[in-house]
mmCIF file of C-alpha atoms in Angstrom:
data_model
loop_
_atom_site.group_PDB
_atom_site.id
_atom_site.type_symbol
_atom_site.label_atom_id
_atom_site.label_comp_id
_atom_site.label_asym_id
_atom_site.label_seq_id
_atom_site.Cartn_x
_atom_site.Cartn_y
_atom_site.Cartn_z
ATOM 1 C CA MET A 21 -11.100 15.584 8.098
ATOM 2 C CA THR A 22 -10.097 18.985 6.711
ATOM 3 C CA THR A 23 -10.754 19.335 3.003
ATOM 4 C CA THR A 24 -7.754 20.592 1.073
ATOM 5 C CA ARG A 25 -6.518 20.845 -2.463
ATOM 6 C CA SER A 26 -4.596 17.714 -3.453
ATOM 7 C CA PRO A 27 -0.860 18.205 -3.900
ATOM 8 C CA ALA A 28 0.116 18.369 -7.556
ATOM 9 C CA GLY A 29 3.288 16.303 -7.149
ATOM 10 C CA GLN A 30 3.925 12.621 -6.773
ATOM 11 C CA HIS A 31 4.213 12.733 -2.985
ATOM 12 C CA ASP A 32 3.346 15.016 -0.079
ATOM 13 C CA GLN A 33 6.390 16.364 1.758
ATOM 14 C CA ALA A 34 4.537 17.208 4.965
ATOM 15 C CA THR A 35 3.504 13.563 5.295
ATOM 16 C CA PHE A 36 7.100 12.430 4.766
ATOM 17 C CA ASP A 37 8.229 14.928 7.392
ATOM 18 C CA PHE A 38 5.713 13.511 9.874
ATOM 19 C CA TYR A 39 7.042 9.959 9.488
ATOM 20 C CA ALA A 40 10.627 11.189 9.749
ATOM 21 C CA ARG A 41 9.825 12.839 13.097
ATOM 22 C CA GLU A 42 7.516 10.186 14.489
ATOM 23 C CA ALA A 43 9.002 6.949 13.132
ATOM 24 C CA SER A 44 9.961 5.455 16.501
ATOM 25 C CA ALA A 45 6.671 6.349 18.176
ATOM 26 C CA TYR A 46 4.658 5.192 15.173
ATOM 27 C CA VAL A 47 6.191 1.735 14.971
ATOM 28 C CA GLY A 48 5.798 1.330 18.720
ATOM 29 C CA THR A 49 2.023 1.065 18.338
ATOM 30 C CA GLY A 50 0.087 -1.835 16.839
ATOM 31 C CA GLN A 51 3.149 -3.915 16.052
ATOM 32 C CA ASP A 52 2.125 -7.195 17.653
ATOM 33 C CA SER A 53 -0.469 -8.354 15.143
ATOM 34 C CA ALA A 54 -0.475 -8.359 11.358
ATOM 35 C CA SER A 55 -3.119 -6.695 9.200
ATOM 36 C CA ARG A 56 -6.572 -8.272 9.377
ATOM 37 C CA TRP A 57 -6.377 -8.841 5.613
ATOM 38 C CA LEU A 58 -2.978 -10.488 5.465
ATOM 39 C CA HIS A 59 -3.809 -14.157 6.014
ATOM 40 C CA GLY A 60 -6.746 -14.106 3.609
ATOM 41 C CA PHE A 61 -4.567 -12.532 0.928
ATOM 42 C CA ALA A 62 -1.747 -14.983 1.639
ATOM 43 C CA GLN A 63 -4.099 -17.895 0.950
ATOM 44 C CA LEU A 64 -4.505 -16.653 -2.638
ATOM 45 C CA LEU A 65 -0.764 -16.843 -3.334
ATOM 46 C CA PRO A 66 1.399 -19.733 -4.504
ATOM 47 C CA LYS A 67 3.805 -21.298 -2.044
ATOM 48 C CA GLY A 68 6.963 -19.229 -1.662
ATOM 49 C CA ALA A 69 5.523 -16.340 -3.681
ATOM 50 C CA SER A 70 7.662 -13.235 -4.186
ATOM 51 C CA ILE A 71 5.965 -10.255 -2.520
ATOM 52 C CA LEU A 72 6.876 -6.592 -2.830
ATOM 53 C CA GLU A 73 5.628 -4.613 0.167
ATOM 54 C CA LEU A 74 5.052 -0.895 -0.306
ATOM 55 C CA GLY A 75 5.020 1.122 2.906
ATOM 56 C CA CYS A 76 6.205 -1.568 5.301
ATOM 57 C CA GLY A 77 6.376 0.764 8.308
ATOM 58 C CA GLY A 78 8.110 -1.003 11.168
ATOM 59 C CA GLY A 79 8.008 -4.379 9.406
ATOM 60 C CA ARG A 80 4.995 -5.972 11.113
ATOM 61 C CA ASP A 81 3.342 -7.396 7.996
ATOM 62 C CA ALA A 82 6.651 -8.284 6.347
ATOM 63 C CA GLU A 83 7.559 -10.318 9.404
ATOM 64 C CA ALA A 84 4.244 -12.209 9.258
ATOM 65 C CA LEU A 85 4.650 -12.907 5.536
ATOM 66 C CA LEU A 86 8.195 -14.157 6.033
ATOM 67 C CA LYS A 87 6.985 -16.527 8.736
ATOM 68 C CA LEU A 88 4.478 -17.913 6.222
ATOM 69 C CA GLY A 89 7.350 -18.822 3.921
ATOM 70 C CA PHE A 90 7.065 -16.047 1.336
ATOM 71 C CA ASP A 91 9.954 -14.260 -0.355
ATOM 72 C CA VAL A 92 9.332 -10.705 0.857
ATOM 73 C CA TYR A 93 10.899 -7.468 -0.395
ATOM 74 C CA PRO A 94 9.882 -4.751 2.097
ATOM 75 C CA THR A 95 10.162 -1.065 1.191
ATOM 76 C CA ASP A 96 9.159 2.223 2.763
ATOM 77 C CA GLY A 97 9.284 5.790 1.521
ATOM 78 C CA SER A 98 10.678 6.980 4.850
ATOM 79 C CA PRO A 99 14.365 6.170 5.397
ATOM 80 C CA GLN A 100 13.716 6.314 9.136
ATOM 81 C CA MET A 101 10.953 3.728 8.874
ATOM 82 C CA ALA A 102 13.087 1.553 6.626
ATOM 83 C CA ASP A 103 15.876 1.594 9.223
ATOM 84 C CA LEU A 104 13.486 0.456 11.970
ATOM 85 C CA ALA A 105 12.034 -2.307 9.795
ATOM 86 C CA ARG A 106 15.550 -3.441 8.881
ATOM 87 C CA ALA A 107 16.429 -3.745 12.562
ATOM 88 C CA ARG A 108 13.274 -5.768 13.260
ATOM 89 C CA LEU A 109 13.561 -8.093 10.279
ATOM 90 C CA GLY A 110 17.316 -8.537 10.109
ATOM 91 C CA ARG A 111 17.224 -8.218 6.327
ATOM 92 C CA PRO A 112 17.471 -5.431 3.733
ATOM 93 C CA VAL A 113 14.634 -2.912 3.584
ATOM 94 C CA LYS A 114 14.780 -0.459 0.702
ATOM 95 C CA ALA A 115 13.928 3.211 1.233
ATOM 96 C CA MET A 116 11.797 3.911 -1.838
ATOM 97 C CA ARG A 117 8.875 6.198 -2.617
ATOM 98 C CA PHE A 118 5.962 4.730 -4.564
ATOM 99 C CA ASP A 119 6.739 6.896 -7.600
ATOM 100 C CA GLU A 120 10.256 5.430 -7.666
ATOM 101 C CA LEU A 121 8.988 1.897 -8.308
ATOM 102 C CA ASP A 122 10.334 0.904 -11.725
ATOM 103 C CA GLU A 123 10.326 -2.868 -12.198
ATOM 104 C CA ALA A 124 8.718 -5.140 -14.761
ATOM 105 C CA GLY A 125 7.077 -8.513 -14.221
ATOM 106 C CA ARG A 126 9.067 -9.435 -11.118
ATOM 107 C CA TYR A 127 6.602 -10.153 -8.289
ATOM 108 C CA ASP A 128 3.779 -12.585 -7.606
ATOM 109 C CA ALA A 129 2.145 -10.017 -5.355
ATOM 110 C CA VAL A 130 2.343 -6.389 -4.227
ATOM 111 C CA TRP A 131 1.127 -5.760 -0.676
ATOM 112 C CA ALA A 132 0.309 -2.127 0.191
ATOM 113 C CA ASN A 133 -1.609 -2.082 3.454
ATOM 114 C CA ALA A 134 -2.495 1.447 4.648
ATOM 115 C CA SER A 135 0.192 3.046 2.494
ATOM 116 C CA LEU A 136 -1.136 4.106 -0.934
ATOM 117 C CA LEU A 137 -3.688 6.183 0.971
ATOM 118 C CA HIS A 138 -0.989 8.894 1.171
ATOM 119 C CA VAL A 139 -0.547 9.154 -2.624
ATOM 120 C CA PRO A 140 -1.876 12.488 -3.943
ATOM 121 C CA ARG A 141 -5.034 11.885 -5.932
ATOM 122 C CA PRO A 142 -3.582 13.186 -9.238
ATOM 123 C CA ALA A 143 -0.703 10.700 -8.905
ATOM 124 C CA LEU A 144 -2.651 7.612 -7.830
ATOM 125 C CA ALA A 145 -3.255 6.196 -11.316
ATOM 126 C CA ASP A 146 0.447 6.536 -12.159
ATOM 127 C CA VAL A 147 1.487 4.709 -8.984
ATOM 128 C CA LEU A 148 -1.045 1.951 -9.656
ATOM 129 C CA ALA A 149 0.339 1.599 -13.187
ATOM 130 C CA ARG A 150 3.794 1.084 -11.659
ATOM 131 C CA VAL A 151 2.380 -1.581 -9.335
ATOM 132 C CA PHE A 152 0.715 -3.317 -12.283
ATOM 133 C CA ALA A 153 3.964 -3.302 -14.265
ATOM 134 C CA ALA A 154 5.909 -4.788 -11.329
ATOM 135 C CA LEU A 155 3.604 -7.800 -11.147
ATOM 136 C CA LYS A 156 3.979 -11.007 -13.085
ATOM 137 C CA PRO A 157 0.969 -11.899 -15.277
ATOM 138 C CA GLY A 158 -1.617 -13.301 -12.883
ATOM 139 C CA GLY A 159 -0.012 -11.455 -9.963
ATOM 140 C CA LEU A 160 -2.139 -10.093 -7.131
ATOM 141 C CA HIS A 161 -2.240 -6.704 -5.418
ATOM 142 C CA PHE A 162 -3.776 -5.593 -2.130
ATOM 143 C CA ALA A 163 -4.190 -2.037 -0.850
ATOM 144 C CA SER A 164 -6.300 -0.412 1.848
ATOM 145 C CA TYR A 165 -7.433 3.202 1.968
ATOM 146 C CA LYS A 166 -9.194 5.451 4.455
ATOM 147 C CA ALA A 167 -12.451 6.268 2.709
ATOM 148 C CA GLY A 168 -13.996 9.678 2.162
ATOM 149 C CA THR A 169 -15.242 12.100 -0.447
ATOM 150 C CA ALA A 170 -12.421 14.654 -0.683
ATOM 151 C CA ALA A 171 -8.675 14.596 -0.117
ATOM 152 C CA GLY A 172 -7.525 16.154 3.124
ATOM 153 C CA ARG A 173 -5.286 16.059 6.181
ATOM 154 C CA ASP A 174 -5.806 14.418 9.524
ATOM 155 C CA GLY A 175 -5.180 16.091 12.871
ATOM 156 C CA LEU A 176 -1.495 15.202 12.632
ATOM 157 C CA GLY A 177 -1.020 16.963 9.308
ATOM 158 C CA ARG A 178 -0.751 13.829 7.175
ATOM 159 C CA TYR A 179 -2.229 13.924 3.676
ATOM 160 C CA PHE A 180 -4.829 11.262 2.767
ATOM 161 C CA ASN A 181 -6.476 10.779 -0.611
ATOM 162 C CA TYR A 182 -9.729 9.643 1.111
ATOM 163 C CA PRO A 183 -11.308 7.938 -1.931
ATOM 164 C CA ASP A 184 -14.799 6.566 -2.244
ATOM 165 C CA ARG A 185 -15.550 3.331 -4.099
ATOM 166 C CA ASP A 186 -16.171 5.096 -7.425
ATOM 167 C CA LEU A 187 -12.923 7.063 -7.313
ATOM 168 C CA LEU A 188 -10.931 3.924 -6.517
ATOM 169 C CA THR A 189 -12.581 1.983 -9.318
ATOM 170 C CA GLN A 190 -11.827 4.796 -11.761
ATOM 171 C CA ALA A 191 -8.204 5.160 -10.614
ATOM 172 C CA TYR A 192 -7.539 1.450 -11.132
ATOM 173 C CA ALA A 193 -9.304 1.502 -14.507
ATOM 174 C CA ARG A 194 -7.259 4.488 -15.709
ATOM 175 C CA SER A 195 -3.961 3.016 -14.573
ATOM 176 C CA ALA A 196 -3.964 -0.424 -16.260
ATOM 177 C CA PRO A 197 -6.259 -3.293 -17.293
ATOM 178 C CA TRP A 198 -6.701 -4.580 -13.749
ATOM 179 C CA THR A 199 -9.219 -7.234 -12.797
ATOM 180 C CA ILE A 200 -10.770 -6.028 -9.551
ATOM 181 C CA LEU A 201 -11.488 -9.128 -7.478
ATOM 182 C CA GLU A 202 -12.991 -7.375 -4.472
ATOM 183 C CA ILE A 203 -13.503 -3.994 -2.826
ATOM 184 C CA SER A 204 -14.480 -4.462 0.810
ATOM 185 C CA ASP A 205 -15.492 -1.823 3.335
ATOM 186 C CA HIS A 206 -14.982 -1.890 7.082
ATOM 187 C CA VAL A 207 -14.488 0.427 10.051
ATOM 188 C CA ALA A 208 -11.201 0.429 11.933
ATOM 189 C CA GLY A 209 -8.934 2.650 13.972
ATOM 190 C CA GLY A 210 -5.648 4.291 13.102
ATOM 191 C CA TYR A 211 -2.659 6.013 14.643
ATOM 192 C CA GLU A 212 -4.822 8.931 15.772
ATOM 193 C CA GLY A 213 -7.066 6.525 17.665
ATOM 194 C CA ALA A 214 -10.380 7.426 16.018
ATOM 195 C CA GLN A 215 -12.508 4.919 14.112
ATOM 196 C CA TRP A 216 -12.764 5.507 10.370
ATOM 197 C CA PRO A 217 -14.345 3.854 7.298
ATOM 198 C CA TRP A 218 -11.841 1.971 5.129
ATOM 199 C CA LEU A 219 -11.859 0.401 1.670
ATOM 200 C CA ALA A 220 -9.739 -2.665 0.917
ATOM 201 C CA VAL A 221 -8.957 -3.549 -2.707
ATOM 202 C CA THR A 222 -7.788 -6.900 -4.044
ATOM 203 C CA ALA A 223 -6.875 -6.737 -7.728
ATOM 204 C CA GLN A 224 -5.088 -8.903 -10.278
ATOM 205 C CA ARG A 225 -2.926 -8.356 -13.287
ATOM 206 C CA PRO A 226 -4.588 -10.660 -15.828
ATOM 207 C CA HIS A 227 -2.764 -13.731 -17.041
ATOM 208 C CA ALA A 228 -1.049 -13.336 -20.392
ATOM 209 C CA PRO A 229 -3.293 -14.610 -23.188
ATOM 210 C CA GLN A 230 -2.337 -17.992 -24.515
ATOM 211 C CA ALA A 231 -0.736 -18.007 -27.935
ATOM 212 C CA THR A 232 -2.885 -19.369 -30.742
ATOM 213 C CA ILE A 233 -1.540 -21.630 -33.462
#
């Protein structure tokens, strides 16, 4: 990891450029099995839940969620990735950056596996606030991040926010009144092939308080 100053904007253009160039090669790897966290998260959701996916890549997780009977709305910030996911899924896939999310109380869940890790650190709380707003009261959110102590770029030039547990906890707390259900750590590989520590967050938008008479 090469330490670097975090971009000041809402997204990192060099990372977008990487996925534009490498979309086909990227989706050609690791597309046969869903995220290790997907089935456990799915068990927390009501039958037929509406799920917004942020950063769907080639559509691997969206496909698995659809097969489980959920109402899935896949999105990706890269138009090239969205096109590939659309071809795989045979359904609309919206090209949308995280900072373009602007919905209120629509989804039972927001799934963001290995995607919010590209949000510049100064923008993370804002993006998480948008995720919170998009959820129904009681809605659930999952995200996984490559862990670290300072933002930086990998050997392919992609920006990562590389948070530790404290930074993640603070970012969620600043963004909205989340209930953090779990922050798990594990070691796993990535597109570069190297093993890396990861943090996986499951959080909930609290249920609306019951009216008193």
